[in-house]
Amino acid sequence: MRGLAALALAGTLGLTGCADLGYYWQSANGHLGILRAAKPVPDWLADPSTSAALKAKLELAQRIRRFASSELGLPDNRSYTSYADLHRAAAVWNVVAAPPYSLTLKSWCFPVAGCVGYRGYYDEAAAKAEAEVQKTHGLEVAVYPVPAYSTLGWMNWAGGDPLLSTFIGYPEGELARIVFHELAHQVLYVSGDTVFNESYATAVERIGGAMWLQREAGEAARREYAQFDAQRQDFRALALNTRRALTQVYESPEAKAKDWTKVEALKQAAMADFRNRYATLKTAWTGPRQNAYDGWVARANNAAFGAQGAYDDLVPSFEQLFERQGRDWPRFYTEVRRIAALPTDAERRSALQAATGILHTRLDRTEHTHNNGDHGV
């Protein structure tokens, strides 16, 4: 499961004196390190020391990049025409936090990205240190690796977002999806509405990924993708059911009465059911990714479920919107931009419902409070 597309550079685009300058410094320095490591794809292809496997992936990525512009209406710019070997497991590590009896993510606010339910770090140890700080505030915390992020087109003058070693080795279908997802963020981004942004980009990656596999991929790539995607859909359905169960617990009469002993018992029962159902689900899975979600399940908590919901909650609505726009990409983007321009997330969800007929019930809510320039639940 990929994490949220971390806009780690966003804070550096408008530094202010009241902000955490140490955090912004690591964001700026981390992204500049990626840019320094990036070289144009033709340079890697011409380098005799580049492995044949990497050359094949880079050539595939360029075909995917051209398909994104010509067939999906995504921006035709310098993004993903260069490559950087980061020599680490992730581009950034995100920290998410939530209260013990809520799926509401703590939010952090930045000059460009607005308020988002995560905080990204280029160093894993720094992310884990931030997680420990959040735990001292009584929050449940998750730290997860992010293979790619978008700078929303702001850095195209400097070469755009490069392909990275953290995802270049993905299977063909997954590589296509991640490129489509990140480029979708360059089409539009709503400051402070993580669920809208990520659900929209996930819908673009899913629709675009299916088109790529149908039109461009070979049979082996289609079979590989179909096997893992079936497992992914099984897991997402299970996670959605668990988020609903947890939401019921946190909105139960026991919670309203602040009977936290009973609420804790109900919560643990829901979590145990989630893990038991996952163990049963896995028995039907085969292949090299059978254990892909084991770590996530073992560490699952409110923060993890809250972050996961940002990817999924509005995806069916955006997919339906694409169908209602005649599967026409320019018409789809125009309609999404119209909805995105509405001033509040409630108005955007209402407009999305009116445009698709799909009723959306929020399972998590991002609330913003102010505390000396930082923002929390």
GROMACS .gro file of C-alpha atoms in nm:
model
  377
    1MET     CA    1   0.000   0.000   0.000
    2ARG     CA    2   0.142   0.333  -0.102
    3GLY     CA    3   0.118   0.622   0.136
    4LEU     CA    4  -0.006   0.973   0.074
    5ALA     CA    5   0.180   1.169  -0.190
    6ALA     CA    6   0.394   1.370   0.049
    7LEU     CA    7   0.427   1.733  -0.052
    8ALA     CA    8   0.750   1.757   0.138
    9LEU     CA    9   0.871   2.065  -0.049
   10ALA     CA   10   0.550   2.261  -0.005
   11GLY     CA   11   0.662   2.439   0.310
   12THR     CA   12   0.978   2.566   0.148
   13LEU     CA   13   0.787   2.747  -0.124
   14GLY     CA   14   0.669   3.015   0.117
   15LEU     CA   15   0.880   3.024   0.432
   16THR     CA   16   0.746   3.232   0.718
   17GLY     CA   17   0.906   3.332   1.045
   18CYS     CA   18   0.641   3.160   1.257
   19ALA     CA   19   0.705   2.822   1.098
   20ASP     CA   20   0.931   2.543   1.214
   21LEU     CA   21   1.241   2.648   1.021
   22GLY     CA   22   1.428   2.331   1.113
   23TYR     CA   23   1.158   2.122   0.951
   24TYR     CA   24   1.151   2.343   0.642
   25TRP     CA   25   1.528   2.323   0.615
   26GLN     CA   26   1.522   1.944   0.604
   27SER     CA   27   1.244   1.961   0.343
   28ALA     CA   28   1.437   2.198   0.118
   29ASN     CA   29   1.769   2.022   0.166
   30GLY     CA   30   1.611   1.679   0.113
   31HIS     CA   31   1.445   1.774  -0.212
   32LEU     CA   32   1.754   1.952  -0.341
   33GLY     CA   33   1.946   1.632  -0.270
   34ILE     CA   34   1.707   1.444  -0.496
   35LEU     CA   35   1.743   1.704  -0.771
   36ARG     CA   36   2.123   1.687  -0.746
   37ALA     CA   37   2.112   1.308  -0.784
   38ALA     CA   38   1.888   1.323  -1.091
   39LYS     CA   39   2.026   1.290  -1.443
   40PRO     CA   40   1.834   1.286  -1.773
   41VAL     CA   41   1.719   0.939  -1.872
   42PRO     CA   42   1.923   0.945  -2.198
   43ASP     CA   43   2.239   0.991  -1.989
   44TRP     CA   44   2.158   0.679  -1.786
   45LEU     CA   45   2.082   0.485  -2.104
   46ALA     CA   46   2.413   0.590  -2.259
   47ASP     CA   47   2.614   0.501  -1.948
   48PRO     CA   48   2.777   0.156  -1.994
   49SER     CA   49   2.767   0.101  -1.617
   50THR     CA   50   2.386   0.119  -1.608
   51SER     CA   51   2.246  -0.233  -1.576
   52ALA     CA   52   2.035  -0.382  -1.851
   53ALA     CA   53   1.746  -0.422  -1.608
   54LEU     CA   54   1.751  -0.054  -1.513
   55LYS     CA   55   1.776   0.051  -1.878
   56ALA     CA   56   1.469  -0.157  -1.958
   57LYS     CA   57   1.274   0.005  -1.673
   58LEU     CA   58   1.380   0.355  -1.774
   59GLU     CA   59   1.275   0.293  -2.135
   60LEU     CA   60   0.943   0.156  -2.011
   61ALA     CA   61   0.896   0.462  -1.790
   62GLN     CA   62   0.947   0.693  -2.090
   63ARG     CA   63   0.678   0.506  -2.285
   64ILE     CA   64   0.449   0.540  -1.982
   65ARG     CA   65   0.534   0.910  -1.959
   66ARG     CA   66   0.441   0.968  -2.325
   67PHE     CA   67   0.117   0.771  -2.280
   68ALA     CA   68   0.025   0.989  -1.981
   69SER     CA   69   0.038   1.303  -2.195
   70SER     CA   70  -0.100   1.170  -2.522
   71GLU     CA   71  -0.380   0.948  -2.389
   72LEU     CA   72  -0.467   1.071  -2.038
   73GLY     CA   73  -0.433   1.445  -2.089
   74LEU     CA   74  -0.173   1.474  -1.813
   75PRO     CA   75   0.091   1.751  -1.824
   76ASP     CA   76   0.360   1.722  -2.091
   77ASN     CA   77   0.662   1.864  -1.912
   78ARG     CA   78   1.004   1.753  -1.782
   79SER     CA   79   0.871   1.551  -1.488
   80TYR     CA   80   0.975   1.184  -1.500
   81THR     CA   81   1.222   1.238  -1.784
   82SER     CA   82   1.516   1.214  -1.542
   83TYR     CA   83   1.616   0.951  -1.286
   84ALA     CA   84   1.779   0.958  -0.942
   85ASP     CA   85   1.926   0.671  -0.743
   86LEU     CA   86   1.858   0.763  -0.379
   87HIS     CA   87   2.036   0.467  -0.219
   88ARG     CA   88   1.758   0.438   0.039
   89ALA     CA   89   1.426   0.258   0.073
   90ALA     CA   90   1.190   0.558   0.040
   91ALA     CA   91   1.176   0.909  -0.097
   92VAL     CA   92   1.032   1.033   0.233
   93TRP     CA   93   0.876   0.887   0.545
   94ASN     CA   94   0.538   1.021   0.653
   95VAL     CA   95   0.420   1.058   1.011
   96VAL     CA   96   0.046   1.042   1.081
   97ALA     CA   97  -0.124   1.066   1.420
   98ALA     CA   98  -0.476   1.028   1.556
   99PRO     CA   99  -0.645   1.023   1.898
  100PRO     CA  100  -0.711   0.689   2.072
  101TYR     CA  101  -1.083   0.699   1.992
  102SER     CA  102  -1.106   0.874   1.657
  103LEU     CA  103  -0.998   0.831   1.295
  104THR     CA  104  -0.942   1.206   1.272
  105LEU     CA  105  -0.584   1.271   1.169
  106LYS     CA  106  -0.383   1.544   1.332
  107SER     CA  107  -0.307   1.808   1.073
  108TRP     CA  108  -0.002   2.019   0.998
  109CYS     CA  109  -0.028   2.336   0.793
  110PHE     CA  110   0.209   2.472   0.528
  111PRO     CA  111   0.210   2.789   0.315
  112VAL     CA  112   0.134   2.613  -0.016
  113ALA     CA  113  -0.003   2.269   0.068
  114GLY     CA  114  -0.246   2.401   0.325
  115CYS     CA  115  -0.338   2.177   0.617
  116VAL     CA  116  -0.263   1.809   0.559
  117GLY     CA  117  -0.289   1.504   0.779
  118TYR     CA  118   0.075   1.403   0.763
  119ARG     CA  119   0.428   1.535   0.805
  120GLY     CA  120   0.703   1.414   0.573
  121TYR     CA  121   1.071   1.359   0.650
  122TYR     CA  122   1.360   1.270   0.421
  123ASP     CA  123   1.529   1.084   0.706
  124GLU     CA  124   1.359   0.782   0.863
  125ALA     CA  125   1.516   0.842   1.205
  126ALA     CA  126   1.378   1.198   1.207
  127ALA     CA  127   1.032   1.067   1.121
  128LYS     CA  128   1.047   0.816   1.403
  129ALA     CA  129   1.161   1.088   1.644
  130GLU     CA  130   0.860   1.299   1.544
  131ALA     CA  131   0.638   0.995   1.601
  132GLU     CA  132   0.769   0.963   1.955
  133VAL     CA  133   0.686   1.329   2.016
  134GLN     CA  134   0.330   1.273   1.902
  135LYS     CA  135   0.298   0.971   2.129
  136THR     CA  136   0.378   1.192   2.427
  137HIS     CA  137   0.063   1.387   2.337
  138GLY     CA  138  -0.143   1.070   2.377
  139LEU     CA  139  -0.186   1.008   2.006
  140GLU     CA  140  -0.163   0.684   1.810
  141VAL     CA  141   0.106   0.714   1.546
  142ALA     CA  142   0.211   0.548   1.221
  143VAL     CA  143   0.528   0.601   1.019
  144TYR     CA  144   0.531   0.470   0.664
  145PRO     CA  145   0.760   0.494   0.360
  146VAL     CA  146   0.652   0.697   0.057
  147PRO     CA  147   0.812   0.595  -0.275
  148ALA     CA  148   0.718   0.915  -0.464
  149TYR     CA  149   0.573   1.259  -0.410
  150SER     CA  150   0.462   1.551  -0.623
  151THR     CA  151   0.585   1.909  -0.616
  152LEU     CA  152   0.266   2.007  -0.802
  153GLY     CA  153   0.461   2.134  -1.102
  154TRP     CA  154   0.630   2.408  -0.899
  155MET     CA  155   0.974   2.261  -0.972
  156ASN     CA  156   0.937   2.205  -1.348
  157TRP     CA  157   1.176   2.496  -1.404
  158ALA     CA  158   1.441   2.286  -1.224
  159GLY     CA  159   1.377   1.968  -1.422
  160GLY     CA  160   1.052   1.852  -1.267
  161ASP     CA  161   0.995   1.548  -1.049
  162PRO     CA  162   1.239   1.267  -1.137
  163LEU     CA  163   1.187   0.894  -1.156
  164LEU     CA  164   1.332   0.743  -0.840
  165SER     CA  165   1.507   0.422  -0.743
  166THR     CA  166   1.239   0.382  -0.475
  167PHE     CA  167   0.978   0.284  -0.737
  168ILE     CA  168   1.151   0.225  -1.072
  169GLY     CA  169   1.164  -0.148  -0.999
  170TYR     CA  170   0.786  -0.179  -0.960
  171PRO     CA  171   0.600  -0.420  -1.191
  172GLU     CA  172   0.481  -0.255  -1.512
  173GLY     CA  173   0.122  -0.192  -1.404
  174GLU     CA  174   0.229  -0.041  -1.072
  175LEU     CA  175   0.497   0.176  -1.235
  176ALA     CA  176   0.237   0.318  -1.472
  177ARG     CA  177  -0.004   0.387  -1.188
  178ILE     CA  178   0.247   0.575  -0.975
  179VAL     CA  179   0.351   0.800  -1.264
  180PHE     CA  180  -0.013   0.873  -1.350
  181HIS     CA  181  -0.096   0.943  -0.985
  182GLU     CA  182   0.181   1.195  -0.930
  183LEU     CA  183   0.119   1.372  -1.261
  184ALA     CA  184  -0.251   1.397  -1.172
  185HIS     CA  185  -0.152   1.615  -0.876
  186GLN     CA  186   0.000   1.860  -1.125
  187VAL     CA  187  -0.338   1.902  -1.294
  188LEU     CA  188  -0.505   2.025  -0.977
  189TYR     CA  189  -0.453   2.041  -0.603
  190VAL     CA  190  -0.695   2.171  -0.340
  191SER     CA  191  -0.513   2.329  -0.049
  192GLY     CA  192  -0.602   2.153   0.274
  193ASP     CA  193  -0.830   1.878   0.136
  194THR     CA  194  -0.617   1.563   0.146
  195VAL     CA  195  -0.906   1.321   0.086
  196PHE     CA  196  -1.022   1.507  -0.226
  197ASN     CA  197  -0.669   1.533  -0.367
  198GLU     CA  198  -0.565   1.175  -0.304
  199SER     CA  199  -0.894   1.015  -0.406
  200TYR     CA  200  -0.892   1.212  -0.731
  201ALA     CA  201  -0.531   1.115  -0.810
  202THR     CA  202  -0.601   0.752  -0.718
  203ALA     CA  203  -0.899   0.746  -0.956
  204VAL     CA  204  -0.678   0.883  -1.235
  205GLU     CA  205  -0.411   0.620  -1.166
  206ARG     CA  206  -0.666   0.337  -1.159
  207ILE     CA  207  -0.846   0.439  -1.478
  208GLY     CA  208  -0.521   0.528  -1.656
  209GLY     CA  209  -0.350   0.213  -1.534
  210ALA     CA  210  -0.628  -0.003  -1.676
  211MET     CA  211  -0.599   0.177  -2.011
  212TRP     CA  212  -0.222   0.126  -2.018
  213LEU     CA  213  -0.250  -0.245  -1.944
  214GLN     CA  214  -0.521  -0.294  -2.204
  215ARG     CA  215  -0.352  -0.102  -2.483
  216GLU     CA  216   0.021  -0.122  -2.421
  217ALA     CA  217   0.118  -0.406  -2.187
  218GLY     CA  218   0.189  -0.768  -2.268
  219GLU     CA  219  -0.006  -1.065  -2.137
  220ALA     CA  220   0.248  -1.145  -1.865
  221ALA     CA  221   0.229  -0.789  -1.725
  222ARG     CA  222  -0.151  -0.803  -1.729
  223ARG     CA  223  -0.156  -1.135  -1.543
  224GLU     CA  224   0.092  -1.010  -1.282
  225TYR     CA  225  -0.107  -0.694  -1.227
  226ALA     CA  226  -0.443  -0.873  -1.211
  227GLN     CA  227  -0.321  -1.105  -0.936
  228PHE     CA  228  -0.191  -0.830  -0.711
  229ASP     CA  229  -0.477  -0.592  -0.783
  230ALA     CA  230  -0.729  -0.857  -0.680
  231GLN     CA  231  -0.547  -0.888  -0.348
  232ARG     CA  232  -0.535  -0.509  -0.313
  233GLN     CA  233  -0.909  -0.477  -0.372
  234ASP     CA  234  -0.977  -0.753  -0.117
  235PHE     CA  235  -0.766  -0.571   0.139
  236ARG     CA  236  -0.919  -0.231   0.069
  237ALA     CA  237  -1.267  -0.374   0.116
  238LEU     CA  238  -1.162  -0.526   0.449
  239ALA     CA  239  -1.001  -0.200   0.562
  240LEU     CA  240  -1.311  -0.001   0.463
  241ASN     CA  241  -1.533  -0.234   0.667
  242THR     CA  242  -1.298  -0.195   0.962
  243ARG     CA  243  -1.299   0.184   0.935
  244ARG     CA  244  -1.678   0.172   0.941
  245ALA     CA  245  -1.674  -0.056   1.245
  246LEU     CA  246  -1.431   0.172   1.428
  247THR     CA  247  -1.635   0.480   1.339
  248GLN     CA  248  -1.941   0.314   1.491
  249VAL     CA  249  -1.743   0.244   1.808
  250TYR     CA  250  -1.620   0.604   1.833
  251GLU     CA  251  -1.971   0.739   1.779
  252SER     CA  252  -2.141   0.482   2.004
  253PRO     CA  253  -2.352   0.561   2.311
  254GLU     CA  254  -2.058   0.440   2.521
  255ALA     CA  255  -1.830   0.696   2.358
  256LYS     CA  256  -2.085   0.974   2.400
  257ALA     CA  257  -2.111   0.877   2.767
  258LYS     CA  258  -1.729   0.881   2.787
  259ASP     CA  259  -1.726   0.524   2.918
  260TRP     CA  260  -1.376   0.470   2.785
  261THR     CA  261  -1.334   0.125   2.938
  262LYS     CA  262  -1.622  -0.006   2.727
  263VAL     CA  263  -1.511   0.192   2.424
  264GLU     CA  264  -1.163   0.040   2.451
  265ALA     CA  265  -1.312  -0.310   2.470
  266LEU     CA  266  -1.525  -0.245   2.159
  267LYS     CA  267  -1.224  -0.102   1.977
  268GLN     CA  268  -1.005  -0.402   2.057
  269ALA     CA  269  -1.283  -0.635   1.943
  270ALA     CA  270  -1.301  -0.452   1.608
  271MET     CA  271  -0.924  -0.466   1.567
  272ALA     CA  272  -0.914  -0.838   1.655
  273ASP     CA  273  -1.187  -0.904   1.401
  274PHE     CA  274  -0.987  -0.712   1.140
  275ARG     CA  275  -0.676  -0.922   1.198
  276ASN     CA  276  -0.871  -1.249   1.206
  277ARG     CA  277  -1.047  -1.166   0.881
  278TYR     CA  278  -0.715  -1.069   0.723
  279ALA     CA  279  -0.564  -1.404   0.820
  280THR     CA  280  -0.859  -1.579   0.656
  281LEU     CA  281  -0.838  -1.356   0.348
  282LYS     CA  282  -0.472  -1.442   0.298
  283THR     CA  283  -0.543  -1.814   0.270
  284ALA     CA  284  -0.694  -1.750  -0.074
  285TRP     CA  285  -0.396  -1.550  -0.197
  286THR     CA  286  -0.099  -1.690  -0.386
  287GLY     CA  287   0.214  -1.551  -0.543
  288PRO     CA  288   0.509  -1.342  -0.426
  289ARG     CA  289   0.292  -1.067  -0.274
  290GLN     CA  290   0.089  -1.292  -0.049
  291ASN     CA  291   0.243  -1.128   0.259
  292ALA     CA  292   0.248  -0.772   0.123
  293TYR     CA  293   0.016  -0.633   0.392
  294ASP     CA  294   0.145  -0.826   0.693
  295GLY     CA  295   0.347  -0.538   0.835
  296TRP     CA  296   0.065  -0.289   0.789
  297VAL     CA  297  -0.184  -0.519   0.961
  298ALA     CA  298   0.053  -0.586   1.253
  299ARG     CA  299   0.097  -0.211   1.316
  300ALA     CA  300  -0.259  -0.101   1.228
  301ASN     CA  301  -0.411   0.168   1.448
  302ASN     CA  302  -0.632   0.475   1.416
  303ALA     CA  303  -0.357   0.676   1.245
  304ALA     CA  304  -0.295   0.405   0.986
  305PHE     CA  305  -0.665   0.364   0.910
  306GLY     CA  306  -0.716   0.739   0.890
  307ALA     CA  307  -0.433   0.776   0.638
  308GLN     CA  308  -0.551   0.479   0.434
  309GLY     CA  309  -0.897   0.630   0.405
  310ALA     CA  310  -0.760   0.936   0.225
  311TYR     CA  311  -0.673   0.719  -0.073
  312ASP     CA  312  -1.003   0.537  -0.098
  313ASP     CA  313  -1.302   0.727   0.033
  314LEU     CA  314  -1.395   0.937  -0.274
  315VAL     CA  315  -1.244   0.715  -0.545
  316PRO     CA  316  -1.576   0.558  -0.656
  317SER     CA  317  -1.722   0.908  -0.697
  318PHE     CA  318  -1.436   1.023  -0.920
  319GLU     CA  319  -1.452   0.703  -1.124
  320GLN     CA  320  -1.825   0.756  -1.175
  321LEU     CA  321  -1.762   1.119  -1.266
  322PHE     CA  322  -1.524   1.002  -1.540
  323GLU     CA  323  -1.795   0.772  -1.678
  324ARG     CA  324  -2.056   1.050  -1.669
  325GLN     CA  325  -1.820   1.276  -1.862
  326GLY     CA  326  -1.818   1.021  -2.143
  327ARG     CA  327  -1.477   0.883  -2.045
  328ASP     CA  328  -1.338   1.205  -2.193
  329TRP     CA  329  -1.030   1.325  -2.006
  330PRO     CA  330  -1.055   1.701  -2.084
  331ARG     CA  331  -1.423   1.703  -1.982
  332PHE     CA  332  -1.339   1.509  -1.666
  333TYR     CA  333  -1.061   1.748  -1.562
  334THR     CA  334  -1.283   2.048  -1.633
  335GLU     CA  335  -1.556   1.909  -1.408
  336VAL     CA  336  -1.310   1.818  -1.132
  337ARG     CA  337  -1.165   2.171  -1.148
  338ARG     CA  338  -1.516   2.315  -1.117
  339ILE     CA  339  -1.584   2.111  -0.805
  340ALA     CA  340  -1.235   2.175  -0.665
  341ALA     CA  341  -1.293   2.552  -0.687
  342LEU     CA  342  -1.576   2.538  -0.432
  343PRO     CA  343  -1.473   2.701  -0.105
  344THR     CA  344  -1.527   2.419   0.148
  345ASP     CA  345  -1.477   2.044   0.159
  346ALA     CA  346  -1.846   2.000   0.246
  347GLU     CA  347  -1.949   2.189  -0.069
  348ARG     CA  348  -1.704   1.986  -0.279
  349ARG     CA  349  -1.847   1.658  -0.149
  350SER     CA  350  -2.202   1.778  -0.204
  351ALA     CA  351  -2.120   1.878  -0.563
  352LEU     CA  352  -1.946   1.547  -0.623
  353GLN     CA  353  -2.254   1.365  -0.495
  354ALA     CA  354  -2.482   1.573  -0.720
  355ALA     CA  355  -2.260   1.503  -1.021
  356THR     CA  356  -2.238   1.127  -0.961
  357GLY     CA  357  -2.534   1.019  -0.750
  358ILE     CA  358  -2.298   0.854  -0.501
  359LEU     CA  359  -2.365   0.936  -0.137
  360HIS     CA  360  -2.044   0.982   0.058
  361THR     CA  361  -2.025   0.943   0.435
  362ARG     CA  362  -1.699   1.068   0.583
  363LEU     CA  363  -1.525   0.817   0.804
  364ASP     CA  364  -1.255   1.060   0.908
  365ARG     CA  365  -1.253   1.431   0.961
  366THR     CA  366  -0.956   1.663   0.953
  367GLU     CA  367  -1.003   1.933   1.212
  368HIS     CA  368  -0.764   2.223   1.258
  369THR     CA  369  -0.678   2.396   1.583
  370HIS     CA  370  -0.400   2.644   1.636
  371ASN     CA  371  -0.118   2.617   1.886
  372ASN     CA  372   0.177   2.853   1.852
  373GLY     CA  373   0.195   2.815   1.475
  374ASP     CA  374   0.155   2.438   1.480
  375HIS     CA  375  -0.175   2.266   1.411
  376GLY     CA  376  -0.326   1.967   1.580
  377VAL     CA  377  -0.642   1.784   1.662
   0.00000   0.00000   0.00000
